[in-house]
Short mmCIF file of C-alpha atoms in Angstrom, two decimals:
data_model
loop_
_atom_site.label_atom_id
_atom_site.label_comp_id
_atom_site.label_asym_id
_atom_site.label_seq_id
_atom_site.Cartn_x
_atom_site.Cartn_y
_atom_site.Cartn_z
CA MET A 25 0.00 0.00 0.00
CA ARG A 26 1.42 3.42 -0.97
CA LYS A 27 2.67 5.55 1.88
CA THR A 28 0.79 8.81 2.35
CA LEU A 29 1.79 12.10 3.86
CA VAL A 30 0.89 14.70 6.45
CA THR A 31 2.16 18.21 6.77
CA VAL A 32 4.88 18.76 9.35
CA ALA A 33 5.09 22.15 11.05
CA LEU A 34 7.94 24.44 10.13
CA ALA A 35 10.87 24.39 12.54
CA SER A 36 11.56 27.56 14.53
CA ALA A 37 13.79 30.21 12.99
CA LEU A 38 17.30 30.29 14.45
CA ALA A 39 19.72 33.17 14.07
CA ALA A 40 17.58 34.75 11.34
CA CYS A 41 17.65 31.48 9.35
CA SER A 42 14.50 29.46 8.76
CA SER A 43 14.27 25.69 8.50
CA GLN A 44 11.56 23.92 6.56
CA GLN A 45 10.76 20.23 6.66
CA ALA A 46 8.91 18.52 3.86
CA PRO A 47 5.95 16.39 4.95
CA ALA A 48 6.73 12.98 6.35
CA PRO A 49 5.63 10.02 4.22
CA GLN A 50 2.27 9.30 5.84
CA ASN A 51 -1.45 10.17 5.52
CA GLN A 52 -1.30 12.16 2.30
CA THR A 53 -0.99 11.47 -1.43
CA ASP A 54 2.12 11.91 -3.54
CA ALA A 55 0.30 14.82 -5.19
CA GLY A 56 0.01 16.44 -1.79
CA PHE A 57 3.69 15.94 -1.12
CA GLU A 58 4.55 17.40 -4.51
CA ALA A 59 2.42 20.50 -3.95
CA LYS A 60 3.83 21.03 -0.46
CA LEU A 61 7.43 20.66 -1.62
CA GLN A 62 6.94 23.12 -4.48
CA GLU A 63 5.29 25.53 -2.05
CA GLN A 64 8.31 25.28 0.26
CA LEU A 65 10.64 26.00 -2.64
CA LEU A 66 8.57 29.00 -3.68
CA ASP A 67 8.29 30.36 -0.12
CA ALA A 68 11.92 29.73 0.84
CA LYS A 69 13.92 32.58 2.31
CA PRO A 70 17.71 32.97 2.47
CA GLY A 71 18.89 30.53 5.10
CA SER A 72 16.00 28.10 4.64
CA VAL A 73 16.74 24.40 5.06
CA ILE A 74 14.22 22.10 3.40
CA ASP A 75 14.42 18.59 4.86
CA ILE A 76 12.90 15.79 2.77
CA PRO A 77 12.43 12.67 4.90
CA ALA A 78 13.01 9.11 3.77
CA GLY A 79 10.53 7.91 1.19
CA HIS A 80 10.07 7.13 -2.50
CA TYR A 81 8.03 10.01 -3.88
CA HIS A 82 6.41 10.17 -7.34
CA LEU A 83 6.26 13.65 -8.86
CA GLN A 84 4.65 14.74 -12.12
CA ARG A 85 5.91 18.32 -12.35
CA GLY A 86 9.41 19.69 -12.38
CA LEU A 87 10.54 21.62 -9.32
CA SER A 88 12.20 25.02 -9.29
CA LEU A 89 14.03 27.29 -6.86
CA ARG A 90 14.97 30.95 -7.33
CA THR A 91 15.93 32.01 -3.80
CA ASP A 92 19.55 32.44 -2.70
CA GLY A 93 20.95 30.71 0.35
CA VAL A 94 18.75 27.60 0.43
CA THR A 95 19.73 24.05 1.43
CA ILE A 96 17.78 20.96 0.35
CA LYS A 97 18.54 17.84 2.39
CA GLY A 98 17.40 14.27 2.06
CA ALA A 99 17.90 11.35 4.42
CA GLY A 100 20.39 9.67 2.06
CA LYS A 101 20.67 8.61 -1.58
CA ASP A 102 19.00 5.29 -0.86
CA GLN A 103 16.40 6.70 1.54
CA THR A 104 15.04 9.84 -0.16
CA VAL A 105 14.11 9.29 -3.80
CA LEU A 106 12.30 11.82 -5.99
CA SER A 107 10.97 9.87 -8.97
CA PHE A 108 9.78 11.69 -12.09
CA LYS A 109 8.83 8.58 -14.04
CA GLY A 110 5.91 9.59 -16.24
CA GLN A 111 6.69 13.30 -15.73
CA LEU A 112 4.00 15.48 -17.33
CA VAL A 113 5.19 19.05 -16.82
CA GLY A 114 8.64 20.63 -17.14
CA PRO A 115 11.81 19.13 -18.60
CA GLU A 116 13.98 19.18 -15.46
CA GLY A 117 13.59 17.39 -12.18
CA LEU A 118 14.93 20.37 -10.22
CA LEU A 119 15.92 23.68 -11.81
CA VAL A 120 17.83 26.13 -9.62
CA ASN A 121 18.56 29.76 -10.48
CA ALA A 122 20.17 30.88 -7.24
CA ASN A 123 23.41 31.52 -5.38
CA ASP A 124 24.72 29.89 -2.19
CA PHE A 125 22.78 26.71 -2.89
CA THR A 126 23.38 23.30 -1.32
CA ILE A 127 21.69 20.00 -2.14
CA GLU A 128 22.63 16.75 -0.44
CA ASN A 129 21.72 13.18 0.38
CA LEU A 130 18.95 12.32 -2.06
CA THR A 131 18.22 10.75 -5.44
CA ILE A 132 16.52 12.29 -8.49
CA GLU A 133 15.51 9.70 -11.05
CA ASP A 134 13.75 9.19 -14.38
CA THR A 135 13.29 12.85 -15.34
CA LYS A 136 12.07 13.71 -18.82
CA GLY A 137 15.03 16.04 -19.32
CA ASP A 138 17.93 17.03 -17.09
CA ALA A 139 17.78 15.70 -13.55
CA LEU A 140 19.42 18.53 -11.57
CA LYS A 141 20.23 21.79 -13.38
CA ILE A 142 21.80 24.80 -11.68
CA ASN A 143 21.88 27.86 -13.93
CA HIS A 144 23.69 31.16 -13.26
CA GLY A 145 24.64 30.55 -9.63
CA ARG A 146 27.71 30.96 -7.46
CA ASN A 147 28.79 29.03 -4.38
CA ILE A 148 27.09 25.76 -5.34
CA THR A 149 27.52 22.55 -3.34
CA ILE A 150 26.22 19.18 -4.54
CA HIS A 151 26.96 16.44 -2.02
CA GLY A 152 25.72 12.87 -1.87
CA VAL A 153 23.26 13.21 -4.76
CA ARG A 154 22.38 10.44 -7.19
CA THR A 155 20.81 11.03 -10.60
CA GLN A 156 19.60 7.97 -12.47
CA TRP A 157 17.44 6.64 -15.27
CA THR A 158 16.25 3.27 -14.08
CA ASP A 159 15.26 1.68 -17.41
CA GLY A 160 18.85 1.49 -18.63
CA SER A 161 20.95 3.54 -21.02
CA GLN A 162 18.62 4.86 -23.72
CA THR A 163 18.69 7.79 -26.13
CA GLY A 164 15.35 8.93 -24.71
CA ASN A 165 16.83 9.47 -21.26
CA GLY A 166 17.46 13.01 -20.12
CA PRO A 167 20.73 14.43 -21.44
CA TYR A 168 22.33 15.56 -18.17
CA GLY A 169 22.32 14.19 -14.65
CA ILE A 170 24.12 16.75 -12.47
CA TYR A 171 24.33 19.91 -14.57
CA PRO A 172 25.71 23.24 -13.28
CA VAL A 173 26.11 25.73 -16.12
CA LYS A 174 27.27 29.36 -16.06
CA THR A 175 28.21 28.96 -12.41
CA GLN A 176 31.09 29.96 -10.13
CA ASN A 177 32.71 28.30 -7.13
CA VAL A 178 31.19 24.84 -7.52
CA LEU A 179 31.74 21.63 -5.55
CA ILE A 180 30.33 18.28 -6.73
CA GLU A 181 31.34 15.44 -4.43
CA ASP A 182 30.38 11.96 -3.23
CA SER A 183 27.63 11.76 -5.83
CA GLU A 184 26.52 9.33 -8.54
CA ALA A 185 25.24 9.74 -12.08
CA ILE A 186 23.81 6.83 -14.06
CA GLY A 187 22.23 6.57 -17.50
CA ALA A 188 22.39 10.13 -18.90
CA SER A 189 22.15 10.30 -22.69
CA ASP A 190 24.77 13.06 -22.78
CA SER A 191 26.79 13.54 -19.57
CA GLY A 192 26.30 12.12 -16.12
CA ILE A 193 28.11 15.03 -14.47
CA TYR A 194 28.51 18.09 -16.70
CA VAL A 195 30.02 21.44 -15.78
CA GLY A 196 29.81 24.06 -18.50
CA GLN A 197 30.82 27.71 -18.93
CA SER A 198 31.78 27.85 -15.28
CA THR A 199 34.71 29.05 -13.17
CA ASN A 200 36.47 27.57 -10.16
CA VAL A 201 35.12 24.04 -9.99
CA ILE A 202 35.95 20.88 -8.03
CA VAL A 203 34.47 17.51 -9.07
CA ARG A 204 35.68 14.86 -6.62
CA ASN A 205 34.98 11.39 -5.29
CA ASN A 206 31.99 10.70 -7.53
CA HIS A 207 30.89 7.53 -9.33
CA VAL A 208 29.62 7.70 -12.91
CA GLU A 209 28.50 4.78 -15.04
CA ARG A 210 26.35 3.87 -18.04
CA ASN A 211 26.27 7.45 -19.34
CA VAL A 212 27.51 8.55 -22.74
CA ALA A 213 30.06 10.82 -21.04
CA GLY A 214 30.75 10.04 -17.42
CA ILE A 215 32.12 13.47 -16.45
CA GLU A 216 32.40 16.38 -18.85
CA VAL A 217 34.06 19.72 -18.19
CA GLU A 218 33.21 22.05 -21.08
CA ASN A 219 34.25 25.66 -21.71
CA THR A 220 35.18 25.98 -18.05
CA VAL A 221 38.05 27.87 -16.44
CA ASP A 222 39.98 26.29 -13.57
CA ALA A 223 38.59 22.87 -12.71
CA ASP A 224 39.99 20.03 -10.61
CA VAL A 225 38.56 16.58 -11.37
CA TYR A 226 39.91 14.00 -8.95
CA GLY A 227 39.12 10.90 -6.92
CA ASN A 228 36.29 9.88 -9.25
CA THR A 229 35.45 6.46 -10.68
CA ALA A 230 34.22 6.38 -14.28
CA THR A 231 33.31 2.97 -15.70
CA ASP A 232 30.99 1.54 -18.36
CA ASN A 233 30.37 4.91 -19.98
CA SER A 234 31.04 5.54 -23.68
CA GLY A 235 33.72 8.04 -22.62
CA GLY A 236 35.01 8.27 -19.07
CA ILE A 237 36.17 11.87 -18.46
CA LEU A 238 35.93 14.59 -21.14
CA VAL A 239 37.51 18.05 -21.23
CA PHE A 240 36.02 19.99 -24.15
CA ASN A 241 35.91 23.47 -25.66
CA MET A 242 33.04 24.10 -28.05
CA PRO A 243 32.50 27.16 -30.27
CA ASP A 244 29.74 29.77 -30.05
CA LEU A 245 29.53 29.76 -26.26
CA LEU A 246 29.95 32.69 -23.88
CA MET A 247 33.41 31.69 -22.68
CA GLU A 248 36.32 29.45 -23.58
CA GLY A 249 37.78 27.08 -21.05
CA HIS A 250 41.30 26.34 -19.85
CA GLY A 251 43.11 25.14 -16.77
CA THR A 252 41.68 21.68 -15.98
CA ARG A 253 43.51 19.09 -13.89
CA VAL A 254 42.39 15.44 -14.13
CA PHE A 255 44.11 13.36 -11.45
CA LYS A 256 43.76 10.42 -9.04
CA ASN A 257 40.74 9.05 -10.91
CA HIS A 258 39.87 5.47 -11.83
CA VAL A 259 38.85 5.45 -15.51
CA ILE A 260 38.20 1.81 -16.25
CA ALA A 261 36.50 -0.04 -19.14
CA ASN A 262 34.39 2.76 -20.56
CA ASN A 263 33.15 0.67 -23.46
CA HIS A 264 29.39 1.26 -23.45
CA ASP A 265 27.79 1.82 -26.84
CA ASN A 266 27.34 5.52 -27.56
CA PHE A 267 23.59 6.17 -27.26
CA ALA A 268 23.67 9.98 -27.57
CA ALA A 269 21.14 11.77 -29.74
CA ASN A 270 22.28 12.38 -33.31
CA GLY A 271 23.86 15.79 -33.70
CA SER A 272 24.92 16.23 -30.09
CA ALA A 273 28.58 16.96 -29.40
CA VAL A 274 29.13 13.72 -27.48
CA ALA A 275 27.67 11.64 -30.31
CA SER A 276 31.14 11.84 -31.87
CA VAL A 277 32.89 10.40 -28.80
CA PRO A 278 34.11 6.90 -29.72
CA ALA A 279 32.80 4.20 -27.43
CA GLY A 280 35.79 2.86 -25.55
CA SER A 281 37.35 6.23 -24.67
CA GLY A 282 39.02 6.78 -21.30
CA VAL A 283 40.08 10.42 -20.90
CA VAL A 284 39.33 12.69 -23.88
CA VAL A 285 40.65 16.22 -24.39
CA ASN A 286 39.11 18.13 -27.29
CA SER A 287 40.09 21.65 -28.37
CA ASN A 288 41.01 22.66 -24.84
CA PRO A 289 44.22 24.37 -23.66
CA LYS A 290 46.13 23.93 -20.41
CA VAL A 291 45.01 20.46 -19.37
CA GLU A 292 47.00 18.29 -16.97
CA ILE A 293 46.36 14.52 -16.71
CA PHE A 294 48.35 12.75 -14.00
CA ASP A 295 48.29 10.10 -11.26
CA ASN A 296 45.23 8.34 -12.71
CA ASP A 297 44.48 4.64 -13.08
CA ILE A 298 43.30 4.31 -16.68
CA ALA A 299 42.72 0.86 -18.12
CA ASP A 300 40.88 -1.31 -20.60
CA ASN A 301 39.19 1.42 -22.65
CA LYS A 302 38.86 -0.31 -26.01
CA THR A 303 39.40 2.62 -28.37
CA ALA A 304 42.14 4.30 -26.36
CA ASN A 305 42.92 5.07 -22.76
CA ILE A 306 43.67 8.71 -23.61
CA ILE A 307 42.50 10.65 -26.68
CA ILE A 308 43.71 14.14 -27.59
CA SER A 309 41.81 15.74 -30.45
CA SER A 310 40.72 18.90 -32.17
CA PHE A 311 37.33 20.31 -33.06
CA TYR A 312 37.83 18.88 -36.55
CA SER A 313 37.36 15.37 -35.18
CA THR A 314 33.84 16.11 -33.92
CA ASN A 315 30.67 15.87 -35.95
CA TYR A 316 30.14 19.60 -35.30
CA ALA A 317 33.01 20.67 -37.53
CA SER A 318 31.33 19.92 -40.84
CA LYS A 319 28.03 21.42 -39.71
CA THR A 320 29.00 24.71 -38.13
CA GLY A 321 32.48 25.49 -39.37
CA VAL A 322 34.86 27.28 -37.04
CA ALA A 323 33.61 30.42 -35.34
CA ALA A 324 35.72 33.56 -35.52
CA GLY A 325 38.10 33.76 -32.60
CA TYR A 326 37.65 30.12 -31.62
CA ASP A 327 40.80 28.03 -31.30
CA PRO A 328 39.94 24.47 -32.38
CA TYR A 329 43.24 22.86 -31.31
CA PRO A 330 44.30 21.27 -28.03
CA LYS A 331 47.32 23.13 -26.67
CA GLY A 332 49.39 22.95 -23.53
CA ILE A 333 48.40 19.34 -22.72
CA PHE A 334 50.59 17.57 -20.15
CA VAL A 335 50.17 13.82 -19.56
CA TYR A 336 52.46 12.18 -17.02
CA GLY A 337 52.65 9.79 -14.09
CA ASN A 338 49.55 7.75 -14.87
CA ARG A 339 49.10 4.02 -14.41
CA LEU A 340 47.87 2.70 -17.75
CA LYS A 341 47.17 -0.81 -18.98
CA GLY A 342 45.14 -2.64 -21.60
CA GLY A 343 42.84 -0.80 -23.95
CA GLY A 344 43.12 0.10 -27.62
CA ASP A 345 42.33 -3.46 -28.71
CA SER A 346 38.90 -2.95 -30.27
CA PRO A 347 38.46 0.69 -31.32
CA SER A 348 35.12 2.14 -32.30
CA GLY A 349 34.47 3.21 -35.89
CA LEU A 350 35.75 1.92 -39.20
CA ASP A 351 38.54 4.52 -39.50
CA PHE A 352 40.08 3.60 -36.15
CA LYS A 353 39.61 -0.13 -36.70
CA THR A 354 41.39 0.11 -40.06
CA LEU A 355 44.14 2.26 -38.58
CA LYS A 356 44.72 -0.15 -35.70
CA VAL A 357 45.04 -3.16 -38.03
CA ALA A 358 47.32 -1.28 -40.42
CA LEU A 359 49.70 -0.26 -37.65
CA PHE A 360 49.53 -3.14 -35.20
CA GLY A 361 47.80 -6.07 -36.90
CA ILE A 362 44.53 -7.84 -36.23
CA ASN A 363 45.55 -8.93 -32.76
CA GLY A 364 47.38 -5.73 -31.87
CA HIS A 365 46.19 -2.65 -30.04
CA PHE A 366 46.72 1.08 -29.96
CA PRO A 367 49.20 2.33 -27.38
CA ASP A 368 48.03 4.46 -24.46
CA VAL A 369 47.53 7.76 -26.30
CA LEU A 370 45.73 8.50 -29.56
CA TRP A 371 46.14 11.97 -31.10
CA ASP A 372 44.05 12.92 -34.12
CA GLY A 373 47.01 14.77 -35.69
CA TYR A 374 45.42 18.17 -36.20
CA SER A 375 47.74 21.04 -35.29
CA ASP A 376 47.53 24.79 -35.72
CA PRO A 377 48.58 25.63 -39.33
CA LYS A 378 49.97 28.97 -38.12
CA PHE A 379 52.92 26.94 -36.87
CA THR A 380 53.48 24.73 -39.91
CA ASP A 381 56.86 26.28 -40.62
CA LYS A 382 57.90 27.02 -37.05
CA ALA A 383 57.68 25.37 -33.68
CA LEU A 384 54.73 25.80 -31.38
CA PRO A 385 55.41 28.08 -28.44
CA PRO A 386 56.75 25.87 -25.64
CA GLN A 387 53.67 26.42 -23.46
CA ASP A 388 51.37 25.20 -26.28
CA ARG A 389 53.01 21.83 -26.89
CA ILE A 390 51.46 18.44 -26.18
CA CYS A 391 53.84 16.78 -23.70
CA ILE A 392 53.40 13.10 -22.91
CA GLN A 393 55.42 10.99 -20.48
CA ASP A 394 55.23 7.53 -18.91
CA VAL A 395 53.10 5.89 -21.61
CA SER A 396 53.47 2.86 -23.85
CA GLY A 397 53.32 5.04 -26.95
CA VAL A 398 51.45 7.64 -28.96
CA VAL A 399 49.70 7.31 -32.31
CA ASN A 400 49.46 10.39 -34.51
CA ALA A 401 46.42 9.29 -36.52
CA ASP A 402 46.93 11.87 -39.30
CA GLY A 403 43.30 12.93 -39.37
CA PRO A 404 44.01 15.92 -41.66
CA ASP A 405 45.11 13.54 -44.44
CA GLY A 406 42.40 10.96 -43.92
CA TYR A 407 44.53 8.68 -41.71
CA LYS A 408 46.83 7.92 -44.63
CA HIS A 409 50.17 8.62 -42.97
CA PRO A 410 49.90 7.81 -39.26
CA SER A 411 52.99 7.89 -37.07
CA THR A 412 54.12 6.35 -33.80
CA ASP A 413 57.07 8.70 -33.35
CA MET A 414 57.21 9.77 -29.69
CA ARG A 415 59.83 12.46 -30.17
CA PRO A 416 57.39 15.37 -30.79
CA PHE A 417 55.84 14.73 -27.38
CA GLN A 418 59.00 14.52 -25.30
CA CYS A 419 58.73 17.71 -23.31
CA THR A 420 57.59 19.10 -19.96
CA LEU A 421 55.13 21.84 -19.08
CA ALA A 422 54.68 23.97 -15.99
CA LYS A 423 52.16 22.38 -13.64
CA LEU A 424 48.80 24.02 -13.09
CA PRO A 425 47.80 25.41 -9.68
CA ALA A 426 45.22 23.67 -7.52
CA VAL A 427 41.67 25.01 -7.52
CA VAL A 428 40.68 26.60 -4.21
CA LEU A 429 37.03 27.27 -3.49
CA SER A 430 36.35 30.56 -1.77
CA PRO A 431 34.36 30.54 0.38
CA GLU A 432 34.86 26.87 1.27
CA PRO A 433 31.63 24.86 1.40
CA LYS A 434 30.39 23.97 4.88
CA LEU A 435 28.56 20.68 5.23
#
């Protein structure tokens, strides 16, 4: 028998901060819970804490919050579940347009569109949140699980994202970001940092996605990204079929990709465990290797090339044995035979033509150390003249500074 709900009185205000508790799961319908929760979000004041008790709640309408300084708390990812299966109204599960926002210890599942979207906010903390589509990895799933965009000073930690048709955890057009100690699986992209300045991605586990961890720069957005560190992650066996919608940027990500850098400068990849990704453990590529290049061309002022990429000190094994796509399959056999495999790093071979007759500035080089090898796929010439010469990549770059959140989140 379905649990019902009663309204619980608001807790007393303390130190000018109010606390709100969502109705406990008894003596009321899910519709009543939904209406009460949306009312609490609409009536919230700075400092409000909205507690959602344990229960599996079915909601038909997307939720929204526009008040700064609000915290939403569940009883735990396995205890408090907001299910939007059969959602009738609104694309998102929860849409937040606010600063100083914290959400923790709950699950959002089966939304029609994005599960948790935070738009235009600063000082954002996402802790212990799971987003999931429970019917498996399907193109019809929402594109993004945890999705802060145009944000500043962001922490995403101890969370999970499962089944997104684009990215499980996506941070876009943002500044000063930490993504740590999360688990992502069965998404197209496990974690994607796109057009973002200063991001640390560490301590995460990415497995059974099409691509494990992506660092992208796309054209025609408000800002270009740089300064991402990817370290101390486990990026293992990301070999899921790519189920992204046709035309999306991640539709071009080869299934079997571990860490992928595309058109992004100043990226540092170190101290990771990366293994058994069937196309390649690490891919470094330009905008010209995406399906967007032929459709949109290159926007004025946009730099389509990866520059200042430093790969070192990773623990790599396996992978490269069954690459996705006819071009890569043919290239692998031509270079290494039917039973061979790509080495640890695959570069598409596109480089800035401004430097055809002279060396790249030292800070713009791609420097790769401690790997089994590198393949220059020669994408510009249709993969006709690939190379395994490591000498162009034998260099060192200055290390990037750590990201420091200010103010530090308080949980």
